[in-house]
mmCIF file of C-alpha atoms in Angstrom:
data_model
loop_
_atom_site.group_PDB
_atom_site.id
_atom_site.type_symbol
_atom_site.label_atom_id
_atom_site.label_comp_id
_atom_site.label_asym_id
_atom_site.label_seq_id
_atom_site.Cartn_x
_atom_site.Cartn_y
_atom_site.Cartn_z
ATOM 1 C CA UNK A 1 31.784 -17.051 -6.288
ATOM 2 C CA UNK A 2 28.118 -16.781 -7.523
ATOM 3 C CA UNK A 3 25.572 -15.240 -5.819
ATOM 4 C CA UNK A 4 21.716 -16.341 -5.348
ATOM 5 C CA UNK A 5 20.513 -13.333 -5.078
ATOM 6 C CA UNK A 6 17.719 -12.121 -7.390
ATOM 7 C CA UNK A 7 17.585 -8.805 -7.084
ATOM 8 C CA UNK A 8 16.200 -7.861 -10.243
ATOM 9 C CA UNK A 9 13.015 -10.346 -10.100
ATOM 10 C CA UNK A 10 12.058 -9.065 -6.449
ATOM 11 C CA UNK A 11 12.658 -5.699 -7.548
ATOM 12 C CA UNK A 12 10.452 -5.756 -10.435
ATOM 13 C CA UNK A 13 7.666 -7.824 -8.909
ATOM 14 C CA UNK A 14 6.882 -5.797 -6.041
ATOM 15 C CA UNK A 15 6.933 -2.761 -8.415
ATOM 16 C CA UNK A 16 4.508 -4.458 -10.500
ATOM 17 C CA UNK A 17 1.809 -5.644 -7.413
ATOM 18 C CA UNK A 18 -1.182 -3.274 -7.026
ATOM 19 C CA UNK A 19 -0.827 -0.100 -4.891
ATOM 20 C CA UNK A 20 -2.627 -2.028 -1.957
ATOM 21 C CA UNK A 21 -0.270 -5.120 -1.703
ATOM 22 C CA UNK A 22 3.098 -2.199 -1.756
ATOM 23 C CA UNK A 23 1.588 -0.929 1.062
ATOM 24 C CA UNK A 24 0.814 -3.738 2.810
ATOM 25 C CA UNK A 25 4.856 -4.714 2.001
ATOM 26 C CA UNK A 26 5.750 -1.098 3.557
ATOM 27 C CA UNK A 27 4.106 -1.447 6.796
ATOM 28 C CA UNK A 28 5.974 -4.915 7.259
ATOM 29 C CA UNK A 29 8.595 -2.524 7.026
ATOM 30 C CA UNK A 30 10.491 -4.154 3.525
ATOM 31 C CA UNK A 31 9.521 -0.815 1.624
ATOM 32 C CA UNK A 32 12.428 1.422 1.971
ATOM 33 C CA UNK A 33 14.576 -1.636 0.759
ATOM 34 C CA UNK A 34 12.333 -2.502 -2.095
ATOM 35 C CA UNK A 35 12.484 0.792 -3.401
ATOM 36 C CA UNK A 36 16.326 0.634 -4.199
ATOM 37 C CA UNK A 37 16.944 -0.201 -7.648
ATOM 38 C CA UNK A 38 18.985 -3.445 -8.052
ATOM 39 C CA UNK A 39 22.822 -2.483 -8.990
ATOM 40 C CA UNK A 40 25.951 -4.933 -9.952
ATOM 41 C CA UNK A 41 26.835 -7.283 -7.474
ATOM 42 C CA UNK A 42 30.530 -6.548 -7.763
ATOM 43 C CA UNK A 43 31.589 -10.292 -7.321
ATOM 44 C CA UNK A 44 35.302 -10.218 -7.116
ATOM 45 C CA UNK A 45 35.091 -7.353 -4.210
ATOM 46 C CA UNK A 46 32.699 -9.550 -2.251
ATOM 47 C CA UNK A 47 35.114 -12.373 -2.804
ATOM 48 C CA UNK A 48 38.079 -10.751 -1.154
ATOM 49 C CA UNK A 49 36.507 -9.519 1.812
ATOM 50 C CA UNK A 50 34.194 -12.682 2.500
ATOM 51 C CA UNK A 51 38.023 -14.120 2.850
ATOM 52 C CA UNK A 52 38.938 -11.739 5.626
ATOM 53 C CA UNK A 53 35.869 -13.001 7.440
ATOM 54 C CA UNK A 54 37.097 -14.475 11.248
ATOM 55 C CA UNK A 55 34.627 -16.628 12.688
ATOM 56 C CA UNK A 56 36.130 -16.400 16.436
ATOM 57 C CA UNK A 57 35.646 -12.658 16.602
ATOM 58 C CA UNK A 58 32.818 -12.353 14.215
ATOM 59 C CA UNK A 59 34.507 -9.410 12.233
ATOM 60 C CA UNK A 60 36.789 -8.712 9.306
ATOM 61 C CA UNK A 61 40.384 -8.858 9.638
ATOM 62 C CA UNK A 62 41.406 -5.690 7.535
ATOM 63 C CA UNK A 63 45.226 -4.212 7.631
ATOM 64 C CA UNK A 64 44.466 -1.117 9.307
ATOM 65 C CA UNK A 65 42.559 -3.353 12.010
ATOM 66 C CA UNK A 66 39.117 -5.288 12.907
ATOM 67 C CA UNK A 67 35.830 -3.843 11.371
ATOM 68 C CA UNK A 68 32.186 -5.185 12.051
ATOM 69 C CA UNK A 69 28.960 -4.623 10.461
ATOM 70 C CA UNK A 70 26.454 -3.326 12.891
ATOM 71 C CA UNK A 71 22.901 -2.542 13.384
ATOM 72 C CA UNK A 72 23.819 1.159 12.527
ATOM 73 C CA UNK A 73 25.133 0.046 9.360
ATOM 74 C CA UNK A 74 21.711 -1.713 8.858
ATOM 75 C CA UNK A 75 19.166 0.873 9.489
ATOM 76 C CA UNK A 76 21.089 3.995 7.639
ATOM 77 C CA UNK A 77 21.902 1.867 4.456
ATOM 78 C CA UNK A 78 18.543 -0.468 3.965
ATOM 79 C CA UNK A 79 15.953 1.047 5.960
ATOM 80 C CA UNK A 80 14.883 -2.472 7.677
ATOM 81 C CA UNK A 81 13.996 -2.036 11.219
ATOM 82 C CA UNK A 82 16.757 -3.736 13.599
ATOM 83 C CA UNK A 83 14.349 -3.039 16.529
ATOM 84 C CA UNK A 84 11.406 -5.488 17.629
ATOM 85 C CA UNK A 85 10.527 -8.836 18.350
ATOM 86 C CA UNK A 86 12.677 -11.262 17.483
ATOM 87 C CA UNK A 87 12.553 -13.047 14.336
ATOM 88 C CA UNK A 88 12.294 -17.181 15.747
ATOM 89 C CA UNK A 89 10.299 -19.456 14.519
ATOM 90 C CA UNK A 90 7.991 -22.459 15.656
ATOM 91 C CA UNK A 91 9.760 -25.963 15.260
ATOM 92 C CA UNK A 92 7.158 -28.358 13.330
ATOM 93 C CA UNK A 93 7.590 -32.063 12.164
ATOM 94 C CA UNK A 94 5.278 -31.035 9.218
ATOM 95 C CA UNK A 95 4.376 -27.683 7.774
ATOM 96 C CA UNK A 96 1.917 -29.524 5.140
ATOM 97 C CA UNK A 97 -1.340 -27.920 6.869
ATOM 98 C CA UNK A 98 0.432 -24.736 7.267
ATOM 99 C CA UNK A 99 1.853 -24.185 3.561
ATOM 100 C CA UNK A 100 -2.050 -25.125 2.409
ATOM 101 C CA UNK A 101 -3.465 -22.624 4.521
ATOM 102 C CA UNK A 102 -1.166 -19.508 4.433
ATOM 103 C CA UNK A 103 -0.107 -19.678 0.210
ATOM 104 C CA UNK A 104 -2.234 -22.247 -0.989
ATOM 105 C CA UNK A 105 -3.179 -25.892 -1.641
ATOM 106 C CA UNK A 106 -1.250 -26.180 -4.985
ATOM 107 C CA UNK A 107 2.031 -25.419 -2.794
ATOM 108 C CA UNK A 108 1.061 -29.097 -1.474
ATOM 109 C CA UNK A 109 0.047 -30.822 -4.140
ATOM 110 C CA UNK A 110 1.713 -34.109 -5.154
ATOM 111 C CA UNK A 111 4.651 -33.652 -2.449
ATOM 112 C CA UNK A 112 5.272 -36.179 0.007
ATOM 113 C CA UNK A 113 4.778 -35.290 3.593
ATOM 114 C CA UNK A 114 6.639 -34.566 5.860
ATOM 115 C CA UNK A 115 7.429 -31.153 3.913
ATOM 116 C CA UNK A 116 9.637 -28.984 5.643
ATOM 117 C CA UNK A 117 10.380 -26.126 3.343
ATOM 118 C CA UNK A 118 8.612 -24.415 0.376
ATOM 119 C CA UNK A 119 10.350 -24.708 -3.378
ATOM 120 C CA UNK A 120 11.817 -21.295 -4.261
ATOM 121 C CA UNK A 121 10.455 -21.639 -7.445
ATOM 122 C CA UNK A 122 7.036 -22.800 -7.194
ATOM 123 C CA UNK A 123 6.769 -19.340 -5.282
ATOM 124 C CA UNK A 124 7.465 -17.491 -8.627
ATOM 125 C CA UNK A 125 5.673 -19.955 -11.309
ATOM 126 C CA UNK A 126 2.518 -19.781 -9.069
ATOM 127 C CA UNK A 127 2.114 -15.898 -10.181
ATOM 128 C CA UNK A 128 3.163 -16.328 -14.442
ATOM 129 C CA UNK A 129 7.014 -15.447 -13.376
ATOM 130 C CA UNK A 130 8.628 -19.009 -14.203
ATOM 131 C CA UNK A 131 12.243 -18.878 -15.700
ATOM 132 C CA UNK A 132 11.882 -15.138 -15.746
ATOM 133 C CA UNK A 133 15.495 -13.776 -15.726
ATOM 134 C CA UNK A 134 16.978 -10.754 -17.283
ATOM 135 C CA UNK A 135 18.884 -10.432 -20.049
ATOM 136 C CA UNK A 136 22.391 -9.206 -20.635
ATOM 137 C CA UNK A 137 21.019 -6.795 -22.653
ATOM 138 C CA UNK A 138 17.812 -5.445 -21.063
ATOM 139 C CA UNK A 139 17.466 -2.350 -19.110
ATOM 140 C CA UNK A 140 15.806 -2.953 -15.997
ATOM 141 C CA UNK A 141 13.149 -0.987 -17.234
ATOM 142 C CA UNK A 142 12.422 -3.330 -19.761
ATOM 143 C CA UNK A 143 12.556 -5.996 -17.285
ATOM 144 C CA UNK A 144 9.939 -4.465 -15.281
ATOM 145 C CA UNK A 145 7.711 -3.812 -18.177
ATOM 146 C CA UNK A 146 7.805 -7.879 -18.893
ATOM 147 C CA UNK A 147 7.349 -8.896 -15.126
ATOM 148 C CA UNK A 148 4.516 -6.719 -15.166
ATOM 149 C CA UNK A 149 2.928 -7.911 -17.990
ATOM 150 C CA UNK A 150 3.459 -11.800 -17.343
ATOM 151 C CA UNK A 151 2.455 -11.255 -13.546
ATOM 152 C CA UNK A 152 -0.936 -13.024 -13.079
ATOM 153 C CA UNK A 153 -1.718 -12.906 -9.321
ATOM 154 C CA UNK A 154 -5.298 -15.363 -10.140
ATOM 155 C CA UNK A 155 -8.001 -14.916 -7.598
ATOM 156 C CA UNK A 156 -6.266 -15.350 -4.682
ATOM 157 C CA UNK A 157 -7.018 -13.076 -1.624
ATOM 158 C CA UNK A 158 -4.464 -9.963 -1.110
ATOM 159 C CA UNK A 159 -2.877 -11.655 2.305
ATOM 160 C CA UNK A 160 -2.088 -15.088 0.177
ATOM 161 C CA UNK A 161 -0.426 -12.722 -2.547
ATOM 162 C CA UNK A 162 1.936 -10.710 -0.025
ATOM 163 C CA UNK A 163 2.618 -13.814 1.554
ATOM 164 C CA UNK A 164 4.394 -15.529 -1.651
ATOM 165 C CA UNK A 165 6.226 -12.334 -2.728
ATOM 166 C CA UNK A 166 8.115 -11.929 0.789
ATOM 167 C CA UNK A 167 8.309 -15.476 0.841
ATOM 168 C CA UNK A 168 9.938 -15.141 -2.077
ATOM 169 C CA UNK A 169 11.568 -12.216 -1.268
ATOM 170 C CA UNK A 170 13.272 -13.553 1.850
ATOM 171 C CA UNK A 171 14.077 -17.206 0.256
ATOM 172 C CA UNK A 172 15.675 -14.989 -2.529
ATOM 173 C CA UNK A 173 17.389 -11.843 -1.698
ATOM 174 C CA UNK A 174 17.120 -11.065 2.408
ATOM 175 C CA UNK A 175 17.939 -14.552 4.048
ATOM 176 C CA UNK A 176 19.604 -15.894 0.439
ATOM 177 C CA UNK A 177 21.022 -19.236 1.003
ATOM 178 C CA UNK A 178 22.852 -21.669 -1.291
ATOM 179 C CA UNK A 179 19.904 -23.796 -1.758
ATOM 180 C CA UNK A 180 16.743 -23.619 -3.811
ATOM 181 C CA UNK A 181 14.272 -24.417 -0.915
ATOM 182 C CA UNK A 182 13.695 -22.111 2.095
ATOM 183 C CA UNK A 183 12.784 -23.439 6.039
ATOM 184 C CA UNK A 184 9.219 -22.773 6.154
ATOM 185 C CA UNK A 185 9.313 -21.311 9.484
ATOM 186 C CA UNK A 186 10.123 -17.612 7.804
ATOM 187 C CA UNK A 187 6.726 -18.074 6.238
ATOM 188 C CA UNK A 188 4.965 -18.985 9.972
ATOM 189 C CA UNK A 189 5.690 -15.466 10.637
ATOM 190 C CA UNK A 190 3.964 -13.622 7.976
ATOM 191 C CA UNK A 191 0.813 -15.587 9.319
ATOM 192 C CA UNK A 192 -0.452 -12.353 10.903
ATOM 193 C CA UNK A 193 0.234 -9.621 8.327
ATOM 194 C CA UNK A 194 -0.050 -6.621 10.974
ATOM 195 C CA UNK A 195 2.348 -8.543 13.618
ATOM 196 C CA UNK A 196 5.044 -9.347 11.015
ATOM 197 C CA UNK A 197 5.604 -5.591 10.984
ATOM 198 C CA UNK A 198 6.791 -5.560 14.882
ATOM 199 C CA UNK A 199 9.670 -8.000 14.445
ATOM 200 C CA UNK A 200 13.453 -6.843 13.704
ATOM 201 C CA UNK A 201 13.780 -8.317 10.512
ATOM 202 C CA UNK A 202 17.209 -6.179 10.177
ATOM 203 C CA UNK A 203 19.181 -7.592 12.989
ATOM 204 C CA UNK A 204 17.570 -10.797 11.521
ATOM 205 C CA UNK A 205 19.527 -10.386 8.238
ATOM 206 C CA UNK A 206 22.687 -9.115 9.643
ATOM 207 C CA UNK A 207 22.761 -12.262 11.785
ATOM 208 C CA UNK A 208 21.767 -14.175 8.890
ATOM 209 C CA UNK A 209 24.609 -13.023 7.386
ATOM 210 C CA UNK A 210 26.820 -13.903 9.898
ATOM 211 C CA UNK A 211 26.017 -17.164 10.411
ATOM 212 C CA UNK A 212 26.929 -18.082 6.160
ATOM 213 C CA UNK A 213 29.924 -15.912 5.995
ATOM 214 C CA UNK A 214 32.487 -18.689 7.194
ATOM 215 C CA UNK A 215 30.809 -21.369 5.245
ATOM 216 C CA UNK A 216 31.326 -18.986 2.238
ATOM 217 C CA UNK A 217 34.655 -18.723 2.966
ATOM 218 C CA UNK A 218 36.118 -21.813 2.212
ATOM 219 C CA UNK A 219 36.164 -21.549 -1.206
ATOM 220 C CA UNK A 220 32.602 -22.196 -2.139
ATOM 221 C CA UNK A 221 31.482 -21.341 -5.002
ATOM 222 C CA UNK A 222 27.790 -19.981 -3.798
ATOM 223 C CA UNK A 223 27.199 -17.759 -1.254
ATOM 224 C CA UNK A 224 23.856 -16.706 0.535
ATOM 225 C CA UNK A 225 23.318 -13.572 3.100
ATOM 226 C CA UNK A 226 21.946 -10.516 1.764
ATOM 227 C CA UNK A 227 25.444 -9.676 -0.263
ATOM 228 C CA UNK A 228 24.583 -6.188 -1.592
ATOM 229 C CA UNK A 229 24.501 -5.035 1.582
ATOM 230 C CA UNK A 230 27.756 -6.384 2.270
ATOM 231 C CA UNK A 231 29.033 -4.653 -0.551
ATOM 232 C CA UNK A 232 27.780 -1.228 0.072
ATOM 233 C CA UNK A 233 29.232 -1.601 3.569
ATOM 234 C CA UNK A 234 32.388 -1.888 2.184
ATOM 235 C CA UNK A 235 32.086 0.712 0.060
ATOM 236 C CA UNK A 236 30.943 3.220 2.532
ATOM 237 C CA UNK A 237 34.341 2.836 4.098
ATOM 238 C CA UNK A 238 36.938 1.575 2.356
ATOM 239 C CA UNK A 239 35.548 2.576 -1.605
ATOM 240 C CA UNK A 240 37.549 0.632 -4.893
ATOM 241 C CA UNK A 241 36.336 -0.351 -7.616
ATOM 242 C CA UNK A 242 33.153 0.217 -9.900
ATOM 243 C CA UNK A 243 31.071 2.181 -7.257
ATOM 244 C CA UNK A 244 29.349 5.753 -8.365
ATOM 245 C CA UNK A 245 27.568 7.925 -5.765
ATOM 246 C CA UNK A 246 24.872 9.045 -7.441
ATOM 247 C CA UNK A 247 24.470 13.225 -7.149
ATOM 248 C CA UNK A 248 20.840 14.215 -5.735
ATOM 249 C CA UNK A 249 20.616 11.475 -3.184
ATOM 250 C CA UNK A 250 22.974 12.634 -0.466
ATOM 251 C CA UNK A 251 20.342 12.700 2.701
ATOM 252 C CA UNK A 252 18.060 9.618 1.488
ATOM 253 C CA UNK A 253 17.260 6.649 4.079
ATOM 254 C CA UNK A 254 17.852 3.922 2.825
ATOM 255 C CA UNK A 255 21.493 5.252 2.020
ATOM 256 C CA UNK A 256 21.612 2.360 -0.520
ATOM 257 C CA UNK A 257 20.157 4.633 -3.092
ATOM 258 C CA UNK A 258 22.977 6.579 -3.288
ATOM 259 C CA UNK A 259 24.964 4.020 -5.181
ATOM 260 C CA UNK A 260 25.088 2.675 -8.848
ATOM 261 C CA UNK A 261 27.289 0.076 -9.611
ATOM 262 C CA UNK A 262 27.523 -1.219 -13.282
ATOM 263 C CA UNK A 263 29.941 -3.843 -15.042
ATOM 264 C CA UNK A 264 32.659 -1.775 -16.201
ATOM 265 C CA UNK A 265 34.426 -2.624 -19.067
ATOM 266 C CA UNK A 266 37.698 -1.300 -17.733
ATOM 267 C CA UNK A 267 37.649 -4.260 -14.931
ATOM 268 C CA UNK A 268 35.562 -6.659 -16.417
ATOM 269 C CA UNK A 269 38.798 -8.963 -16.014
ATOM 270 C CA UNK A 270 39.447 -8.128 -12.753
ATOM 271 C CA UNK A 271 39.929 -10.894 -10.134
ATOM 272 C CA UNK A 272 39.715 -11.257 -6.639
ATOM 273 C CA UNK A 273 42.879 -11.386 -6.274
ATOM 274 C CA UNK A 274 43.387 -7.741 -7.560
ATOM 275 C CA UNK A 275 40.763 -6.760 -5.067
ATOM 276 C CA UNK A 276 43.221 -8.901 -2.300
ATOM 277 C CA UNK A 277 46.370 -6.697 -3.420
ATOM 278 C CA UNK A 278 43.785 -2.902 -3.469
ATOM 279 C CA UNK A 279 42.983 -4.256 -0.016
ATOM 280 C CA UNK A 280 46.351 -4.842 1.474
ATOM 281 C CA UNK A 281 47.507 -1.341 -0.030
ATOM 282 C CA UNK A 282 44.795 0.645 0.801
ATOM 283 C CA UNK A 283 45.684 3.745 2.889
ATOM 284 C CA UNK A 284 44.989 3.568 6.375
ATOM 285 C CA UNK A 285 44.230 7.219 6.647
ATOM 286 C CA UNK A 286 41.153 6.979 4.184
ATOM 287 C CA UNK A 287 39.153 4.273 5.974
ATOM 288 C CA UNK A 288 36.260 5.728 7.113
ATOM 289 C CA UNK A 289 35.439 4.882 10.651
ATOM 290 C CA UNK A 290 31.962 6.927 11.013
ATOM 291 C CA UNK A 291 30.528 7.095 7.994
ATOM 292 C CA UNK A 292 27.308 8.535 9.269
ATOM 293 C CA UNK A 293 28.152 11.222 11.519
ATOM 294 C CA UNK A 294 26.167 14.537 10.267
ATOM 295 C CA UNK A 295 23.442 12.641 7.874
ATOM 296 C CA UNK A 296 20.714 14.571 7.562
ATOM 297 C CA UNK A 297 18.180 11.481 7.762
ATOM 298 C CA UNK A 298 18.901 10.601 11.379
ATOM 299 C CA UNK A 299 15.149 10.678 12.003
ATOM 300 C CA UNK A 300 13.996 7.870 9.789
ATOM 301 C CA UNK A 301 12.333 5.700 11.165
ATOM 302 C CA UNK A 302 14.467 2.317 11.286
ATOM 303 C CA UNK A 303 17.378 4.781 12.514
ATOM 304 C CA UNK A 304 15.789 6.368 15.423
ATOM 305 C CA UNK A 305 14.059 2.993 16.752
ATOM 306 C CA UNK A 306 17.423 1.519 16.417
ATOM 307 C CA UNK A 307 19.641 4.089 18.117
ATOM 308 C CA UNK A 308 19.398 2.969 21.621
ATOM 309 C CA UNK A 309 20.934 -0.629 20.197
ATOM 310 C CA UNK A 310 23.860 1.009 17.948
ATOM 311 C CA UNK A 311 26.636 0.610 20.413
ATOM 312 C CA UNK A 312 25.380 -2.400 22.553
ATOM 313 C CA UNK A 313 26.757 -6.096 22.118
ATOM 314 C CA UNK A 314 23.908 -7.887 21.404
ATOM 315 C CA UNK A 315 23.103 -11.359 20.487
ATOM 316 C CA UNK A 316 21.210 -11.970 16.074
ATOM 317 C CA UNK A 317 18.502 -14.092 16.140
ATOM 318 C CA UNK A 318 17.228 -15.483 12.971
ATOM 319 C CA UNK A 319 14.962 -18.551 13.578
ATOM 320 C CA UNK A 320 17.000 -20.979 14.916
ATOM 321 C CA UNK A 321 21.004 -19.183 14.311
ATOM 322 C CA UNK A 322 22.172 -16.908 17.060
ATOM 323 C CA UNK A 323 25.379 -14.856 16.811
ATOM 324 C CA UNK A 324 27.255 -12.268 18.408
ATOM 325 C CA UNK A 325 27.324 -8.959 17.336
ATOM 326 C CA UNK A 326 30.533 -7.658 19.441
ATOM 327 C CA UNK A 327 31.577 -4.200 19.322
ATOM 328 C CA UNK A 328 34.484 -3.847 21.345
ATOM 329 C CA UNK A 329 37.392 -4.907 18.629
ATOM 330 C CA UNK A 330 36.607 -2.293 16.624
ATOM 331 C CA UNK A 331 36.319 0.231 19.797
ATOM 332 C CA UNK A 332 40.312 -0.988 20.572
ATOM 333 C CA UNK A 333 41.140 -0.940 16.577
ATOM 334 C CA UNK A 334 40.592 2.833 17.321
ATOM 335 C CA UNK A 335 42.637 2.996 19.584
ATOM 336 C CA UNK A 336 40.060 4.065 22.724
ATOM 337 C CA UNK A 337 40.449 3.044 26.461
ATOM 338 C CA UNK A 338 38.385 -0.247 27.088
ATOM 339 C CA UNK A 339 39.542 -3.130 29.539
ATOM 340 C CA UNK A 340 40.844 -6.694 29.034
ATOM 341 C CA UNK A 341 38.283 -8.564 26.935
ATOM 342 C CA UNK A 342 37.027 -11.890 25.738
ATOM 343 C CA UNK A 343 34.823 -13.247 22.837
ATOM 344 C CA UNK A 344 31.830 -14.854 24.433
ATOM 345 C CA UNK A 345 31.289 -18.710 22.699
ATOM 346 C CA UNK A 346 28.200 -19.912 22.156
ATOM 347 C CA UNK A 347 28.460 -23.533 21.375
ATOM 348 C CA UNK A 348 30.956 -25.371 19.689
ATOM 349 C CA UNK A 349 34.418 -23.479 18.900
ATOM 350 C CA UNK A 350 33.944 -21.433 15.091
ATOM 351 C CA UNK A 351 30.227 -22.432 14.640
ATOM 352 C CA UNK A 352 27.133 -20.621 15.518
ATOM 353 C CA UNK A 353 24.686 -22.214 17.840
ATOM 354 C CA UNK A 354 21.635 -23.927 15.894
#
């Protein structure tokens, strides 16, 4: 399985914009996330449990019973508010005008109309960051210093700037797909700077999420979604593997920071299916079920908005994808009194509605 994300790149860039563009980021409410430093993806753990993925019920199919990300899961681990508008976007034959005017005419230029999407990596040459990658060797540190030194933001105004970065950022690492163009309708919604701020980008992402897991499940060899959240999900509850909680950073929203995960050369060669066998053997007893009862942080902000919606079904909107977020299998997995239920379908039998 490889993974698009580019952590590192985001990371780095929106450490390197001025002071006035990070702030303008935070209020949009992509801050909290931003400010985790990019760890590991631990590929052959994400591999196993994408497989465990059930479309029908929308959760994973673990041995000691179902278990669902949730909106809970969301707000406490990346900060991103799961509360607000929804996150849907306006359905255009051509986005030609639009690209000129929100990032710029040379997003345009010699492209045929009718253009539809916005090249991932135009978004990243337009600011002196072409081909930039890190190395095996480099500490991310030393990353940042060259991102910050090749990143050449021109004249353009301070809204045109924010607009490629979370373009960028969203194409990249939040709604990661397996393709190297992104639907132009995320960028329709950073039109108004102050607005974008009000919608639920959060629930967008988990539903996002959703929506790619069964595709990545059929032995892909991409996958899209926002996978290190995935990942530290897993780890909150049933932890293998090359994790580290980090001491110091026990009551910190976005919870995400309490985690470092580097390539250890004691499992360097380990497989997915090792990860398959540490799953079917793990002991029941030391799943954890609530991982967040008694955090300290329960009034940040993404976590008290979101409260009211923790233990509600609700339906994930992200543009034009709409899934269900259903709680009760994991209510019956533990065993409490609930009646007879049934799996809402929207659309077609094991796809999401489009």
């Amino acid at each position: 399985m490889r993974s698009r994300v580019t952590w590192d790149l985001c990371w780095a860039w929106y450490q390197a914009l001025p002071e006035a563009q990070q702030a303008q980021i935070a209020r949009m409410g992509f801050g909290h996330l931003l400010s985790v430093r990019p760890f590991h993806l631990d590929v052959p753990y994400l591999e196993a449990l994408r497989e465990r993925w059930e479309e029908d019920c929308k959760a994973f199919i673990m041995p000691w019973g179902h278990m669902i990300p949730t909106l809970e899961d969301v707000a406490y681990l990346t900060g991103l508010p799961v509360q607000g508008e929804p996150v849907v976007g306006l359905e255009r034959r051509d986005y030609h005008d639009d690209i000129a005017e929100l990032l710029g005419p040379e997003f345009v230029a010699g492209r045929r109309r009718p253009i539809r999407s916005i090249l991932l990596r135009s978004l990243s040459e337009a600011v002196g960051l072409r081909g930039r990658r890190r190395g095996p060797l480099e500490s991310l540190d030393e990353f940042y210093a060259g991102v910050r030194g090749a990143l050449d933001l021109g004249d353009r105004s301070e809204e045109r700037s924010v607009r490629i970065f979370v373009s960028y950022f969203f194409g990249r690492l939040l709604f990661a797909t397996q393709s190297s163009q992104m639907n132009f309708k995320f960028v329709l919604l950073l039109r108004d700077l102050v607005q974008a701020g009000r919608y639920a980008w959060g629930a967008a992402m988990l539903g996002h999420l959703f929506s790619l897991l069964p595709s990545s499940s059929q032995r892909s060899q991409s996958t899209g979604g926002f996978t290190p959240f995935l990942q530290i999900w897993g780890y909150t509850r049933f932890p293998m593997g090359r994790e580290t909680l980090v001491e110091g950073r026990q009551t910190m929203v976005p919870l995400m920071t309490r985690w470092e995960v580097a390539p250890d050369p004691r499992v360097t060669d380990r497989r997915a299916g090792d990860v398959r066998v540490a799953l079917d053997h793990y002991p029941h007893d030391q799943v954890v079920w609530t991982p967040y009862r008694g955090e300290a942080d329960a009034s940040h902000p993404a976590v008290a908005a979101g409260r009211p919606l923790f233990d509600r079904h609700l339906l994930l909107l992200c543009l034009g994808t709409c899934e269900v977020l259903y709680l009760e299998l994991v209510v019956r997995t533990l065993g409490w009194h609930q009646p007879a239920i049934e799996v809402p379908s929207l659309g077609r039998e094991g796809h999401s509605r489009r």
